[in-house]
Amino acid sequence: MRHLLSAGDLSRDEATLVLDTARELAQVSSRSVKKLPTLRGRTVVNLFYEDSTRTRISFEAAAKRMSADVINFSAKGSSVSKGESLKDTALTLQAMGADGVVIRHSASGAARRLAGWVDGAVLNAGDGTHEHPTQALLDAYTMRERMGRLEGLRVAIVGDIRHSRVARSNVLLLHTLGAEVTLVAPPTLLPVSVGTWPCAVSYDLDEVLPKSDVVMMLRVQAERMRAAFFPTAREYSRRYGLDRDRFARLHDDAIVMHPGPMIRGMEISAEVADSPRSTITEQVANGVSVRMAVLYLLLGGSESAIGNGN
Amino acid sequence: MTHNPTFLIRGARPLGGDPADILIRDGRVAAVGAPAAGDPAAEVVEAHGLIALPGLVDLHTHLREPGREDAETVASGARAAAMGGYTAVHAMANTDPVADTAGVVEQVWRLGRDAGHCDVQPVGAVTQNLDGAHLAELGAMADSIARVRVFSDDGMCVSDALLMRRALEYVKAFDGVVAQHAQEPRLTEGAQMNEGVVSDRLGLAGWPAVAEEAIIARDCLLAEHVGSRLHICHVSTKGSVQILRWAKSRGCDVTAEVTPHHLLLTDDLAESYDPIYKVNPPLRTAEDVAALREALADGTIDCVATDHAPHPIEAKETEWSNAAMGMIGLETALSVVQHTMVDTGLLDWAGVAERMSATPARIGRLSGHGRPLEVGEPANVTLYDAAATREIDPAAMASKSGNSPYRGTTLPGRVVATFLRGTPTVLDGKIQ
Ligand SMILES: [Zn+2]
């Protein structure tokens, strides 16, 4: 694995290795000294063209727990906001000798472009409406921890599939790992060619819920309403929101996930978000472990992840 | 260009037929046939094995001057055209300022005349500053020394149905034609590439085929209703072909062009996110490519036009969604047509001459171009080595820009010589 640009780049063995490594590394997070020497001397650049404090902090914590040097390069207050091109920024990072670049960008494919311009490993932390592979990995990790397996797991992904990088990465990764995905959305929020994707599709959340082990609620942005993807927030909530009544249709072991940030009341009601069967806070913690695993596998070379301690 | 005005082209195959000698004197074809009774004063051009075609005519070229001389100038574009075997190009109106007045079209026309490598025929904008709302002074452009006959807001669609109707009607007064860039604007807001399996996977906003087809259908019906000539730019979908076939069968006076890149390239090239493949209309699917080739062969699509669209490096070395749309094409068009149409058996060289010279000249009302290689005709001649192959190197091209999607690939054929009214603009593959 040289870069992580798409969840579809991972074979089943590679994806499983990431999850297993993350599990090992999670133990570190529960120790009093949370630091490993594994990536000492390596430089990781967080190149964030979009505001996403939660994702940046997650990557930063992951890199620091592995003792990497972290440089945060955010669009605000840097040459980027003065119109420097991605290519020129890439050449700067190259000159700095970055071993890994974590990139978040509003343009689909920005991570792929960057990978063509730098020697270091490129880690896609979300590119436009394309993919967000570490989110899918942490979601898969969370499901596996909670449900004990991924093979045959029935996962419903609900919301703005068309514009969601989380949905794209999850469909690819969960398919690779043997889960059965059903996408649920109004037809306007599904891609036109969704029939070719390796998953099922439904317009009817009530019909899908009783047959799901995992329900993943995606954020729906208000601007979609203005562009006529659905008539009103109220109608969206009524047909596709996960409220208490719908929650009751799930079987007792089913869990509810949300990649955050969520809009309580729109796609998920507060009592569902705060229920013990919601994994929303676990997902945040698991995010650090999974990102540690990915950084280790991309940058760590031959040393073992935990090391022998020194 | 201080050459002997008399040339003897020896052994070329006119339209791919039997070898013949072609004598060029005083800017005209003086003799065609069996080894010529030599004119001892003539400069001999050995052309054994080469195909002789009438000089190519492009209905759709972006020369960028005035305004974006960093990407192309009329002079550099005219050299690129000559290197591609062209003797006339239509310079699109979306310059800065827009070619929407007699003053601007006359400026472009003069720049072309001064450049000399190729006739540059300005296209006039349909609406003022391409605003889609107010008709430009079409008559003034038609009456100017540039004698504009093709009007287009290319880059923008004339989407207002009433304005389109008026434009179609108005240009009848001077035998003009409206060349429509068919793109329903609301259906393509923010569009980045063909909408389909690939765009959905890549998370790039889709440009659906229906946005082109709906406008073509509407405009064919409008043109038929008012009895006007209509030309459709860069047809890119199978559905458009079906609509054109239907419209022509009803007697609608519509013509259409296809670009070389839409005859060869497909949307899966976007998988690389390299915007060298970003173009408008976007690259479509293999099924569309097959339909376009068939339509060009059977005449549903009348001609090939390059949509040569030069851009500076920084406009392409960026994220896909930030990148400019378009690719250069003048210096590869004939090779791509050979590769996709001739080498596949869909078209013979006479068919190529018709679709790349005679028909575009007729649509553009260029009386001195697209003429047969016959005695007395203007000596606009292209000599082409169809047996050659070449690796495409944009750095070696005459265009100021290098945004060719064929960079590093191998294409058949090479333009050896181009004559513009008897004067060589290219000889031995070199600009004169
Ligand atoms: Zn156009």
CSV table of C-alpha atoms in Angstrom, one decimal, chain B residues 8-11 18-23 31-38:
chain,number,residue,atom,x,y,z
B,8,LEU,CA,4.7,20.0,-59.7
B,9,ILE,CA,3.4,17.5,-57.1
B,10,ARG,CA,4.6,14.2,-58.4
B,11,GLY,CA,2.9,10.9,-57.9
B,18,ASP,CA,-4.5,6.3,-58.6
B,19,PRO,CA,-1.2,8.3,-58.6
B,20,ALA,CA,-1.3,11.5,-60.6
B,21,ASP,CA,0.8,14.6,-61.0
B,22,ILE,CA,-0.7,17.9,-59.9
B,23,LEU,CA,0.6,21.1,-61.4
B,31,ALA,CA,-3.1,20.2,-64.4
B,32,VAL,CA,-4.0,16.9,-62.8
B,33,GLY,CA,-3.4,13.6,-64.4
B,34,ALA,CA,-0.9,11.2,-65.9
B,35,PRO,CA,2.8,12.2,-65.4
B,36,ALA,CA,2.6,15.8,-66.4
B,37,ALA,CA,4.0,17.4,-69.4
B,38,GLY,CA,6.6,19.0,-67.2
